[in-house]
Amino acid sequence: MALTRSALRLFSGRFNKACQVRGYADAPSMSLTFAAPSHVLYNNISVKQIDVPSFSGSFGILPAHVPTLAVLKPGVVTVFENDGSTKKFFVSSGTVTINEDSTVQLLAEEAVPVGSLDISAAKELLAQSQSQLASASSDVAKAEAEISIEVSEALVKACE
Amino acid sequence: MFSRSAAIVPQCSQQVRGMATLKMISIRLKSVKNIQKITQSMKMVSAAKYTKAERELKLARPYGIGSQEFYKKAEVKDEEGEKGQLIIAISSDRGLCGAVHSSIGRIVKADIAANPNTKVVIVGDKVRNILQRLHAKNIAMVVTEVGRKPAVFGDAAIVAQSIINSGIEFSKGKILFNAFRTVVSFRTTEMPLYSQTAVANASKLPVYDSLDSDVIQSYTEFSLASLLFYSMKENATSEQSSRMTAMDNASKNAGEMIDKLTMTFNRTRQAVITRELIEIISVIATLMS
């Protein structure tokens, strides 16, 4: 009797642990550090999900995501916080690191809340960069103009 | 008339003795007072710059610490190779800031002595001046116009781009800078720097999914700029706080010198007056008797 009870306890303990690891829905939240050189947005805050735009495609990061590295594309990062609210930020470029222990470092060169973007200024920037591409002479200038266009297109898209 | 010319000559010969000339003391007093004014104003300027630098550093710290996380978590180790060592030494162009530049210079010299196959990228003129005499061959690149304005990410990106474009190869690398602790203390620290091959051979890299060499290259380039930015911010804060302390000490020392000189000046002035009185009285005494 005692043997079976202790065996049950052991078994149930391990079963619970197995459940914790396999069930993504109730896995421990991941800890996000989302920072730019001049300000920090999240510092080791646990969140539910993060959607990031990267050069290898946009993807969402949930707890226990497979570890990976990615380079950010200009676009919108959406953070789903633990209390259900979502926040959107526009990032210009950067890197994202997902580690084995479910910590995520999102390092952006510039990151601003989408709410503070001005659509008219974004359209103006797009027009400016397009004319820059037209008048670009060297390969370097062309590449810089193309980067500028990419960022301004993403900016306009984020405002809409 | 006769008595006056007789009185003047002994005065001259007595005044030239040592520091006793009133004029010399007053010149020295004026110059030390000027120096004190300058050091006091330098202290206030660096106090203002320090406040700003510390505020920016606090905001940049999560970014800097986050940039180093990957290398710790992936357990990246130095490459086993003979391509030499790369040291990036962070300093600035301006002096009068205590031991900030000399501590970096000392460690670079010790490293070069231990490992002669070392290339140094110097950010800032001061360390370049320290190393130029004996280790000019090891200096790979020097970045100037540093320290006048607070560093922005763009500056670090320019430095990182030049290092990448120069094609320097290394097996192990480090960034040497002064990490800011408190207003009165800083610590000269090193941050490890890993080459792309070292990252590719990291023990935990297979854990990371879907990586190709393009991603690793972009990642290491961006993180080089991020680490440089962070170390520049830390160094700037340490430099301003150290300059504040140094100028404060200089003003205090100047103040002490002013006190001593003023005492000497007053004593000398009184001695001169007493001497003149004695001579006049002795002349009158001889005339009377």
Coordinates of C-alpha atoms in Angstrom, one line a residue:
Chain A
M1 CA 0.0 0.0 0.0
A2 CA 2.7 2.4 1.1
L3 CA 4.8 1.3 -1.8
T4 CA 2.1 2.0 -4.4
R5 CA 1.3 5.3 -2.7
S6 CA 5.0 6.4 -2.9
A7 CA 5.2 5.1 -6.4
L8 CA 2.1 7.0 -7.4
R9 CA 3.6 10.2 -5.9
L10 CA 6.9 9.7 -7.8
F11 CA 5.0 8.9 -11.0
S12 CA 2.7 11.9 -10.6
G13 CA 5.6 14.2 -9.9
R14 CA 7.4 13.2 -13.0
F15 CA 4.1 13.3 -15.0
N16 CA 3.6 16.9 -13.9
K17 CA 7.1 17.8 -14.9
A18 CA 6.6 16.2 -18.3
C19 CA 3.4 18.1 -18.7
Q20 CA 5.2 21.4 -17.9
V21 CA 7.8 20.8 -20.6
R22 CA 5.5 19.5 -23.3
G23 CA 2.5 21.8 -23.0
Y24 CA 3.4 25.1 -24.8
A25 CA 0.3 26.8 -23.6
D26 CA 1.2 26.7 -20.0
A27 CA 5.0 26.6 -20.3
P28 CA 6.9 29.1 -18.2
S29 CA 6.8 32.5 -19.9
M30 CA 9.9 33.7 -21.6
S31 CA 11.9 36.6 -20.5
L32 CA 12.2 39.4 -23.1
T33 CA 14.9 42.1 -23.2
F34 CA 14.0 44.5 -25.9
A35 CA 16.4 47.4 -26.1
A36 CA 17.7 50.1 -28.4
P37 CA 21.0 51.9 -27.8
S38 CA 19.3 55.0 -26.4
H39 CA 16.4 53.5 -24.5
V40 CA 15.1 50.2 -23.1
L41 CA 11.6 49.0 -23.7
Y42 CA 11.5 45.6 -21.9
N43 CA 14.3 44.5 -19.5
N44 CA 13.9 40.8 -18.6
I45 CA 10.1 41.1 -18.5
S46 CA 8.2 37.9 -19.0
V47 CA 5.8 38.0 -22.0
K48 CA 3.6 35.6 -23.8
Q49 CA 4.5 36.0 -27.4
I50 CA 6.6 38.2 -29.7
D51 CA 6.2 38.7 -33.5
V52 CA 9.3 39.8 -35.2
P53 CA 10.0 40.8 -38.9
S54 CA 13.2 39.2 -40.0
F55 CA 15.1 38.7 -43.3
S56 CA 14.3 35.0 -43.1
G57 CA 10.6 35.8 -42.8
S58 CA 8.3 37.1 -40.0
F59 CA 7.8 34.7 -37.2
G60 CA 6.3 34.5 -33.8
I61 CA 8.2 33.6 -30.7
L62 CA 6.5 31.6 -28.0
P63 CA 8.0 30.2 -24.8
A64 CA 10.2 27.2 -25.5
H65 CA 10.8 28.3 -29.1
V66 CA 13.8 26.5 -30.6
P67 CA 16.9 28.6 -30.0
T68 CA 17.9 30.7 -33.0
L69 CA 19.5 33.9 -34.2
A70 CA 17.9 36.2 -36.8
V71 CA 18.5 39.6 -38.3
L72 CA 15.7 42.1 -38.1
K73 CA 14.1 43.7 -41.2
P74 CA 12.5 47.2 -40.9
G75 CA 9.0 46.5 -39.7
V76 CA 6.7 46.1 -36.8
V77 CA 7.4 44.1 -33.7
T78 CA 4.3 43.0 -31.7
V79 CA 4.7 42.1 -28.1
F80 CA 1.9 40.1 -26.4
E81 CA 2.2 40.8 -22.7
N82 CA 1.1 38.4 -19.9
D83 CA -1.9 40.5 -19.0
G84 CA -3.3 40.2 -22.5
S85 CA -2.4 43.6 -23.9
T86 CA -0.4 43.9 -27.1
K87 CA 2.1 46.6 -27.9
K88 CA 3.5 47.4 -31.4
F89 CA 6.9 48.9 -32.0
F90 CA 8.5 49.9 -35.3
V91 CA 12.1 48.7 -35.6
S92 CA 14.6 49.8 -38.2
S93 CA 17.1 47.0 -37.9
G94 CA 18.8 44.8 -35.4
T95 CA 19.1 41.2 -34.2
V96 CA 17.0 38.8 -32.2
T97 CA 18.5 36.0 -30.1
I98 CA 16.4 33.2 -28.7
N99 CA 18.4 31.1 -26.2
E100 CA 18.0 27.6 -24.8
D101 CA 16.6 28.9 -21.5
S102 CA 13.8 30.8 -23.2
T103 CA 15.4 34.2 -22.8
V104 CA 15.0 36.5 -25.8
Q105 CA 17.2 39.4 -26.6
L106 CA 15.7 41.8 -29.2
L107 CA 18.3 44.4 -29.9
A108 CA 17.1 47.0 -32.3
E109 CA 19.1 49.9 -33.7
E110 CA 16.0 52.1 -33.4
A111 CA 12.7 51.2 -31.9
V112 CA 9.7 53.5 -31.5
P113 CA 6.0 52.8 -30.5
V114 CA 3.9 52.7 -33.7
G115 CA 1.6 55.3 -32.1
S116 CA 4.3 57.9 -32.3
L117 CA 4.8 57.6 -36.1
D118 CA 3.6 60.4 -38.4
I119 CA 2.2 59.0 -41.7
S120 CA 2.8 62.2 -43.6
A121 CA 6.4 62.3 -42.6
A122 CA 6.8 58.7 -43.5
K123 CA 5.3 59.3 -47.0
E124 CA 7.6 62.2 -47.4
L125 CA 10.6 60.1 -46.5
L126 CA 9.5 57.5 -49.0
A127 CA 9.2 60.1 -51.8
Q128 CA 12.6 61.5 -50.8
S129 CA 14.3 58.1 -50.9
Q130 CA 12.8 57.2 -54.2
S131 CA 14.2 60.4 -55.8
Q132 CA 17.5 59.5 -54.1
L133 CA 17.5 56.1 -55.9
A134 CA 16.8 57.8 -59.2
S135 CA 19.7 60.2 -58.8
A136 CA 22.1 57.6 -57.2
S137 CA 25.4 57.2 -59.2
S138 CA 27.6 54.7 -57.4
D139 CA 26.7 51.2 -56.2
V140 CA 27.1 52.3 -52.6
A141 CA 24.7 55.3 -53.0
K142 CA 22.2 53.0 -54.8
A143 CA 22.3 50.5 -52.0
E144 CA 21.9 53.2 -49.4
A145 CA 18.9 54.6 -51.3
E146 CA 17.4 51.1 -51.6
I147 CA 17.8 50.6 -47.8
S148 CA 16.1 54.0 -47.2
I149 CA 13.2 53.0 -49.5
E150 CA 12.8 49.7 -47.6
V151 CA 12.6 51.5 -44.3
S152 CA 10.2 54.1 -45.5
E153 CA 7.9 51.6 -47.1
A154 CA 7.8 49.7 -43.9
L155 CA 7.2 52.9 -42.0
V156 CA 4.2 53.8 -44.2
K157 CA 2.9 50.3 -43.9
A158 CA 3.2 50.4 -40.1
C159 CA 1.2 53.7 -40.0
E160 CA -1.7 52.3 -41.9
Chain B
M1 CA 68.1 113.2 -0.9
F2 CA 71.4 111.8 0.3
S3 CA 69.6 109.7 2.9
R4 CA 67.0 108.4 0.4
S5 CA 69.6 107.1 -2.1
A6 CA 71.5 105.5 0.8
A7 CA 68.2 103.9 1.9
I8 CA 67.4 102.5 -1.6
V9 CA 70.5 100.4 -2.3
P10 CA 70.4 98.1 0.8
Q11 CA 66.7 97.4 0.0
C12 CA 67.4 96.1 -3.5
S13 CA 70.1 93.6 -2.3
Q14 CA 67.8 92.3 0.5
Q15 CA 64.8 91.8 -1.8
V16 CA 66.6 89.5 -4.3
R17 CA 67.1 86.9 -1.6
G18 CA 65.2 83.7 -2.5
M19 CA 61.4 84.2 -2.9
A20 CA 61.3 87.3 -0.9
T21 CA 60.5 89.8 -3.8
L22 CA 57.0 91.1 -3.3
K23 CA 56.5 91.3 -7.1
M24 CA 57.5 87.7 -7.6
I25 CA 55.1 86.4 -4.9
S26 CA 52.2 88.5 -6.3
I27 CA 52.8 87.2 -9.8
R28 CA 52.8 83.7 -8.6
L29 CA 49.7 84.3 -6.5
K30 CA 47.8 85.7 -9.5
S31 CA 48.8 82.7 -11.7
V32 CA 47.7 80.2 -9.1
K33 CA 44.4 82.0 -8.7
N34 CA 43.8 81.8 -12.4
I35 CA 44.6 78.1 -12.4
Q36 CA 42.1 77.6 -9.6
K37 CA 39.4 79.4 -11.6
I38 CA 40.1 77.2 -14.6
T39 CA 40.1 73.9 -12.7
Q40 CA 36.9 74.9 -10.9
S41 CA 35.1 75.7 -14.1
M42 CA 36.4 72.4 -15.7
K43 CA 35.0 70.6 -12.7
M44 CA 31.6 72.1 -13.2
V45 CA 31.6 71.3 -16.9
S46 CA 32.5 67.7 -16.3
A47 CA 29.9 67.4 -13.6
A48 CA 27.3 68.5 -16.1
K49 CA 28.6 66.1 -18.8
Y50 CA 28.9 63.3 -16.2
T51 CA 25.2 63.6 -15.3
K52 CA 24.2 63.4 -18.9
A53 CA 26.6 60.5 -19.6
E54 CA 25.4 58.5 -16.6
R55 CA 21.8 59.0 -17.6
E56 CA 22.5 57.7 -21.1
L57 CA 24.5 54.8 -19.8
K58 CA 21.7 53.7 -17.6
L59 CA 19.4 53.5 -20.6
A60 CA 22.1 51.8 -22.7
R61 CA 23.0 49.2 -20.1
P62 CA 20.2 46.6 -20.9
Y63 CA 21.2 47.0 -24.6
G64 CA 24.9 46.4 -23.8
I65 CA 24.3 43.5 -21.5
G66 CA 21.8 41.9 -23.9
S67 CA 24.4 42.1 -26.7
Q68 CA 26.7 39.9 -24.6
E69 CA 24.1 37.3 -23.7
F70 CA 24.3 35.2 -26.8
Y71 CA 28.1 34.7 -26.4
K72 CA 27.6 33.5 -22.9
K73 CA 24.6 31.3 -23.5
A74 CA 26.1 29.7 -26.6
E75 CA 29.4 29.1 -24.7
V76 CA 31.5 30.6 -27.5
K77 CA 35.2 30.1 -26.8
D78 CA 38.3 31.7 -28.4
E79 CA 39.4 30.1 -31.7
E80 CA 42.2 27.7 -31.5
G81 CA 44.5 29.4 -34.0
E82 CA 47.6 31.4 -34.5
K83 CA 46.1 34.4 -36.1
G84 CA 47.0 36.6 -33.2
Q85 CA 45.1 38.7 -30.8
L86 CA 43.0 41.8 -31.4
I87 CA 42.6 44.5 -28.7
I88 CA 40.2 47.4 -29.2
A89 CA 41.3 50.0 -26.6
I90 CA 38.7 52.6 -25.8
S91 CA 39.9 56.0 -24.6
S92 CA 39.4 59.6 -25.8
D93 CA 41.3 62.7 -27.0
R94 CA 41.2 64.7 -23.9
G95 CA 43.3 64.5 -20.8
L96 CA 43.3 65.9 -17.3
C97 CA 41.1 63.0 -16.2
G98 CA 43.1 61.0 -13.8
A99 CA 44.1 57.4 -14.4
V100 CA 41.6 56.7 -17.2
H101 CA 43.9 56.5 -20.2
S102 CA 47.0 55.3 -18.4
S103 CA 45.3 52.3 -17.0
I104 CA 44.3 51.2 -20.4
G105 CA 47.7 51.9 -21.8
R106 CA 49.3 49.8 -19.1
I107 CA 47.2 46.8 -19.8
V108 CA 47.8 47.0 -23.5
K109 CA 51.5 47.1 -23.0
A110 CA 51.4 44.1 -20.7
D111 CA 49.4 42.2 -23.2
I112 CA 51.7 43.0 -26.1
A113 CA 54.7 41.9 -23.9
A114 CA 52.9 38.6 -23.2
N115 CA 51.7 38.0 -26.8
P116 CA 53.8 39.9 -29.4
N117 CA 51.4 38.9 -32.2
T118 CA 48.8 41.5 -31.1
K119 CA 47.1 44.1 -33.2
V120 CA 45.6 47.1 -31.4
V121 CA 42.7 49.3 -32.7
I122 CA 42.9 52.5 -30.7
V123 CA 39.9 54.7 -30.2
G124 CA 41.1 58.1 -29.0
D125 CA 44.4 60.0 -29.1
K126 CA 45.6 59.6 -25.6
V127 CA 46.3 55.9 -25.7
R128 CA 47.9 56.3 -29.1
N129 CA 50.3 58.7 -27.5
I130 CA 51.1 56.2 -24.8
L131 CA 51.7 53.4 -27.2
Q132 CA 53.3 55.1 -30.2
R133 CA 56.8 55.3 -28.9
L134 CA 57.5 51.6 -28.3
H135 CA 54.7 49.7 -29.9
A136 CA 54.0 51.6 -33.1
K137 CA 54.1 48.4 -35.1
N138 CA 51.2 46.8 -33.2
I139 CA 48.9 49.7 -33.8
A140 CA 46.5 48.7 -36.6
M141 CA 44.1 51.7 -36.6
V142 CA 43.5 54.9 -34.7
V143 CA 40.1 56.6 -34.3
T144 CA 40.3 60.3 -33.5
E145 CA 37.8 63.1 -32.7
V146 CA 36.5 61.0 -29.8
G147 CA 35.2 62.5 -26.5
R148 CA 34.0 65.9 -27.6
K149 CA 30.4 64.9 -28.0
P150 CA 28.6 61.9 -26.4
A151 CA 28.8 58.8 -28.4
V152 CA 25.9 57.6 -30.5
F153 CA 25.3 54.2 -32.1
G154 CA 26.3 55.7 -35.5
D155 CA 29.9 56.3 -34.2
A156 CA 30.3 52.8 -33.0
A157 CA 28.9 51.6 -36.4
I158 CA 31.5 53.6 -38.2
V159 CA 34.3 52.1 -36.1
A160 CA 32.9 48.6 -36.5
Q161 CA 32.6 49.0 -40.2
S162 CA 36.3 50.1 -40.5
I163 CA 37.4 47.2 -38.5
I164 CA 35.5 44.8 -40.7
N165 CA 36.6 46.5 -43.9
S166 CA 40.2 46.3 -42.9
G167 CA 40.0 42.6 -42.8
I168 CA 41.9 42.1 -39.6
E169 CA 42.0 38.4 -38.7
F170 CA 42.3 37.3 -35.1
S171 CA 41.9 34.2 -33.0
K172 CA 41.1 35.9 -29.8
G173 CA 40.0 39.4 -29.2
K174 CA 38.9 41.8 -26.5
I175 CA 37.6 45.3 -25.9
L176 CA 39.4 47.2 -23.2
F177 CA 37.5 50.0 -21.5
N178 CA 36.8 51.5 -18.1
A179 CA 33.6 50.2 -16.7
F180 CA 31.8 52.8 -14.5
R181 CA 31.1 51.8 -11.0
T182 CA 30.4 54.9 -8.9
V183 CA 31.3 58.6 -9.1
V184 CA 34.6 58.0 -7.4
S185 CA 35.5 54.6 -8.8
F186 CA 35.8 52.9 -12.2
R187 CA 37.3 49.5 -13.1
T188 CA 39.3 48.8 -16.2
T189 CA 37.6 45.8 -17.7
E190 CA 37.8 43.7 -20.8
M191 CA 34.9 42.3 -22.9
P192 CA 35.7 39.3 -25.0
L193 CA 35.4 39.5 -28.7
Y194 CA 34.9 36.4 -30.8
S195 CA 35.7 35.9 -34.5
Q196 CA 33.2 34.5 -36.9
T197 CA 35.0 31.1 -36.9
A198 CA 34.9 31.0 -33.1
V199 CA 31.1 31.6 -33.2
A200 CA 30.7 28.9 -35.9
N201 CA 32.6 26.4 -33.7
A202 CA 30.8 27.2 -30.5
S203 CA 29.9 24.2 -28.5
K204 CA 26.2 25.1 -28.2
L205 CA 25.7 26.5 -31.7
P206 CA 24.0 23.3 -33.1
V207 CA 21.2 24.0 -30.6
Y208 CA 20.4 27.2 -32.6
D209 CA 18.2 26.4 -35.4
S210 CA 18.4 27.4 -39.1
L211 CA 21.6 29.4 -39.1
D212 CA 23.7 30.0 -42.2
S213 CA 26.9 31.8 -42.5
D214 CA 25.1 35.0 -43.8
V215 CA 23.1 35.2 -40.6
I216 CA 26.2 34.6 -38.4
Q217 CA 28.1 37.2 -40.3
S218 CA 25.4 39.9 -40.0
Y219 CA 24.9 39.0 -36.4
T220 CA 28.5 39.3 -35.4
E221 CA 28.9 42.5 -37.4
F222 CA 25.9 44.1 -35.6
S223 CA 27.0 42.8 -32.2
L224 CA 30.5 44.2 -32.8
A225 CA 28.9 47.7 -33.2
S226 CA 26.7 47.1 -30.2
L227 CA 29.5 46.1 -27.9
L228 CA 31.7 49.0 -29.1
F229 CA 28.8 51.4 -28.4
Y230 CA 28.3 50.0 -24.9
S231 CA 32.0 50.2 -24.0
M232 CA 32.2 53.7 -25.4
K233 CA 29.3 54.8 -23.2
E234 CA 30.8 53.2 -20.1
N235 CA 34.2 54.7 -20.8
A236 CA 32.8 58.2 -21.3
T237 CA 31.0 58.1 -18.0
S238 CA 34.1 56.9 -16.2
E239 CA 36.2 59.6 -17.9
Q240 CA 33.8 62.4 -16.9
S241 CA 33.6 61.3 -13.3
S242 CA 37.3 60.9 -13.1
R243 CA 37.9 64.3 -14.6
M244 CA 35.5 65.8 -12.1
T245 CA 37.4 64.3 -9.2
A246 CA 40.8 65.3 -10.6
M247 CA 39.8 68.9 -11.2
D248 CA 38.2 69.0 -7.7
N249 CA 41.5 67.9 -6.2
A250 CA 43.4 70.4 -8.3
S251 CA 41.2 73.2 -7.2
K252 CA 41.7 72.2 -3.5
N253 CA 45.5 72.0 -4.0
A254 CA 45.5 75.4 -5.7
G255 CA 43.4 76.8 -2.8
E256 CA 46.0 75.5 -0.3
M257 CA 48.8 77.1 -2.4
I258 CA 46.9 80.4 -2.5
D259 CA 46.6 80.3 1.3
K260 CA 50.3 79.7 1.8
L261 CA 51.3 82.3 -0.7
T262 CA 49.0 84.9 0.8
M263 CA 50.6 84.3 4.2
T264 CA 54.1 84.6 2.7
F265 CA 53.0 87.8 0.8
N266 CA 51.6 89.5 3.9
R267 CA 54.6 88.5 6.0
T268 CA 57.0 89.8 3.3
R269 CA 55.0 93.0 3.0
Q270 CA 55.1 93.6 6.7
A271 CA 58.9 92.8 6.8
V272 CA 59.6 95.4 4.0
I273 CA 57.6 98.1 5.8
T274 CA 59.4 97.3 9.1
R275 CA 62.8 97.4 7.4
E276 CA 62.0 100.8 5.8
L277 CA 60.8 102.1 9.2
I278 CA 64.0 100.9 11.0
E279 CA 66.2 102.5 8.4
I280 CA 64.4 105.8 8.6
I281 CA 64.5 105.8 12.3
S282 CA 68.2 104.8 12.4
V283 CA 69.1 107.6 10.0
I284 CA 67.1 110.1 12.1
A285 CA 68.7 108.7 15.3
T286 CA 72.2 109.3 13.8
L287 CA 71.2 112.8 12.7
M288 CA 69.8 113.6 16.1
S289 CA 72.8 112.4 18.1

